[in-house]
PDB file of C-alpha atoms in Angstrom:
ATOM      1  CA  UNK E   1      17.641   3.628 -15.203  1.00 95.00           C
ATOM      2  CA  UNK E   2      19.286   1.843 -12.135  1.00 97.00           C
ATOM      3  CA  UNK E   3      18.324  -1.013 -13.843  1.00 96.00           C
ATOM      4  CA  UNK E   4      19.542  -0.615 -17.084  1.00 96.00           C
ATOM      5  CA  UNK E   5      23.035   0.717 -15.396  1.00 96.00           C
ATOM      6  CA  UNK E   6      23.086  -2.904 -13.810  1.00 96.00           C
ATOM      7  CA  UNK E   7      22.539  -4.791 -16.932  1.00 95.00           C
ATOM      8  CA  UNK E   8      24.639  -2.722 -19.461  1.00 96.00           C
ATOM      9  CA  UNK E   9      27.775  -3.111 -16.546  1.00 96.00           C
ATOM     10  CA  UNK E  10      26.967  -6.857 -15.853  1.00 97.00           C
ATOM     11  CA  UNK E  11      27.190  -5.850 -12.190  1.00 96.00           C
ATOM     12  CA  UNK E  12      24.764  -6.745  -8.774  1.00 95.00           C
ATOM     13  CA  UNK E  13      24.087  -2.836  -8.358  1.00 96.00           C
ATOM     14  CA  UNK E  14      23.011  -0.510 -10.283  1.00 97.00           C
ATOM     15  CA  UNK E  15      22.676   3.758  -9.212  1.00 98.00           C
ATOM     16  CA  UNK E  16      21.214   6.145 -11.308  1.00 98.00           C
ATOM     17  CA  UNK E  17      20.450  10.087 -10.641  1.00 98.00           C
ATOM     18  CA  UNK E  18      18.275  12.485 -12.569  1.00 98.00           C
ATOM     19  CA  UNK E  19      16.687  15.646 -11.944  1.00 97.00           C
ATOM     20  CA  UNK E  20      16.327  19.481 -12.105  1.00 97.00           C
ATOM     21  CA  UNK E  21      19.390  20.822 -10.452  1.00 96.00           C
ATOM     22  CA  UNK E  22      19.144  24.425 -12.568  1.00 95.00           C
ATOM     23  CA  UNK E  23      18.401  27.216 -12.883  1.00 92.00           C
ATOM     24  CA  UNK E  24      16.097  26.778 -15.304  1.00 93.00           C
ATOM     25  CA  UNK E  25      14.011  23.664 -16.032  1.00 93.00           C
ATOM     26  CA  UNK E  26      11.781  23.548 -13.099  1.00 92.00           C
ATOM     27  CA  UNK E  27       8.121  23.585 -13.080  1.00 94.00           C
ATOM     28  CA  UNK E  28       5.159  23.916 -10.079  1.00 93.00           C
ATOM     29  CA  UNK E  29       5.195  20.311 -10.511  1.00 93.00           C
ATOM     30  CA  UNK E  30       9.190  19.330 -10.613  1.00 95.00           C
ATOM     31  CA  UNK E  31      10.837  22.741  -9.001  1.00 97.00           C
ATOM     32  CA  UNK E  32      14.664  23.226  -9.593  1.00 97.00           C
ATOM     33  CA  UNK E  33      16.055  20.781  -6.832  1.00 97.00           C
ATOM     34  CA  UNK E  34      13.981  17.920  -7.456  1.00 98.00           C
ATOM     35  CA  UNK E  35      16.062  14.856  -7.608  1.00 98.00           C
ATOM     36  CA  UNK E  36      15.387  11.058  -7.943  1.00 98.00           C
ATOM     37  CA  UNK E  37      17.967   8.454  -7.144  1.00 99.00           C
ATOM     38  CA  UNK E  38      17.476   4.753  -8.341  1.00 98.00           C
ATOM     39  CA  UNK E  39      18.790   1.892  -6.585  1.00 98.00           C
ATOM     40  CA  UNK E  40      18.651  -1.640  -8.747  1.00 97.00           C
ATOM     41  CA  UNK E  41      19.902  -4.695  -6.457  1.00 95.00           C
ATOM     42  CA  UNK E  42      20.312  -8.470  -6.341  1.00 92.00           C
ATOM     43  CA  UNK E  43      16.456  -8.548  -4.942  1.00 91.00           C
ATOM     44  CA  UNK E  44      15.011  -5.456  -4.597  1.00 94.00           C
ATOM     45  CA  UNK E  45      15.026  -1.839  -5.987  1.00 96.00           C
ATOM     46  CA  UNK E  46      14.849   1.596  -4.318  1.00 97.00           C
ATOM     47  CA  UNK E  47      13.456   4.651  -5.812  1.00 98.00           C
ATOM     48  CA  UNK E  48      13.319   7.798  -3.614  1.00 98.00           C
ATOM     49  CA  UNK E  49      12.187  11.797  -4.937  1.00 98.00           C
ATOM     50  CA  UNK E  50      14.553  14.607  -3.030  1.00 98.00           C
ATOM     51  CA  UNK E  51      13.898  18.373  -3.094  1.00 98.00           C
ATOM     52  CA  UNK E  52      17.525  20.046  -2.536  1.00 98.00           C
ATOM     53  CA  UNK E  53      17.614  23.909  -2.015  1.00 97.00           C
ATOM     54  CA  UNK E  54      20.736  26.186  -3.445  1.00 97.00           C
ATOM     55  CA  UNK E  55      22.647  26.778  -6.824  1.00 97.00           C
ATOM     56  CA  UNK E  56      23.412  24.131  -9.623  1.00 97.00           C
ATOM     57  CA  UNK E  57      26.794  23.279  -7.667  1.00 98.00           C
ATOM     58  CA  UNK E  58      24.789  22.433  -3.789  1.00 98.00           C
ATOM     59  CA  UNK E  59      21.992  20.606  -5.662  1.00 98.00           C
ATOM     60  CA  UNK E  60      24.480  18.449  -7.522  1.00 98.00           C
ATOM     61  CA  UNK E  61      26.871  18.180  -4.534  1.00 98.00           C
ATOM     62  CA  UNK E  62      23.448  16.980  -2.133  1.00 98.00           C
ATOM     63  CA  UNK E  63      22.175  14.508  -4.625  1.00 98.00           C
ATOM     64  CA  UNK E  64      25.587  12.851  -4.931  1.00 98.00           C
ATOM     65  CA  UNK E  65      26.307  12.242  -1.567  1.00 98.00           C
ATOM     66  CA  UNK E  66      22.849  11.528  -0.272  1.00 99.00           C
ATOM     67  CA  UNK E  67      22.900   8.699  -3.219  1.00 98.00           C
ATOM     68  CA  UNK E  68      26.353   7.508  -1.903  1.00 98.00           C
ATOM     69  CA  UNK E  69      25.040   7.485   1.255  1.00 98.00           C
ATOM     70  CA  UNK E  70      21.603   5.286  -0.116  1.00 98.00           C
ATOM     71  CA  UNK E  71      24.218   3.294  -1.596  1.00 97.00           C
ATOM     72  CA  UNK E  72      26.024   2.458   1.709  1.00 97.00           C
ATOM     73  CA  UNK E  73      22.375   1.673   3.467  1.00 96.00           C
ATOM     74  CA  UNK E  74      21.292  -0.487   0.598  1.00 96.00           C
ATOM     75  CA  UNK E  75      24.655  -2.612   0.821  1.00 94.00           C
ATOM     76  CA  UNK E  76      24.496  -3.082   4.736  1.00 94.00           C
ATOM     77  CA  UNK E  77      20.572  -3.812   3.822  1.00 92.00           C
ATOM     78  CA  UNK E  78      21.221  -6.167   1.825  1.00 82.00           C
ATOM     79  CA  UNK E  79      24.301  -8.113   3.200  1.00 71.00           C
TER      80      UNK E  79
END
């Protein structure tokens, strides 16, 4: 997806999120508050799985600014 978000954008990064933030949808497998966040770069990519606790609100809330803060590592990473 981070990939795609690059190409479609024409742009050196791409971000993508997806998950389960609730409160239904979860499984034993992929419980509410399981969230994957997609870097796509110049040279590399990043792909990291998150398990947030609280409502639909804090999961969203976490997985945004965990992924801005990915964002800001992958930049300084990367030069």
């Amino acid at each position: 997806m981070a990939h795609g978000v690059k190409t479609k954008l024409v742009s050196d990064i791409g971000i993508a999120i997806t998950g389960i933030a609730g409160p239904t949808g979860g499984s034993k497998i992929k419980p509410v508050g399981t969230v994957f966040i997609a870097i796509s770069g110049k040279t590399k990519k990043e792909c990291k799985r998150f398990l947030f606790k609280g409502n639909r609100k804090t999961i969203k809330l976490s997985a945004s600014n965990k992924a801005l803060n990915m964002l800001k590592e992958f930049l300084l990473a990367e030069g």
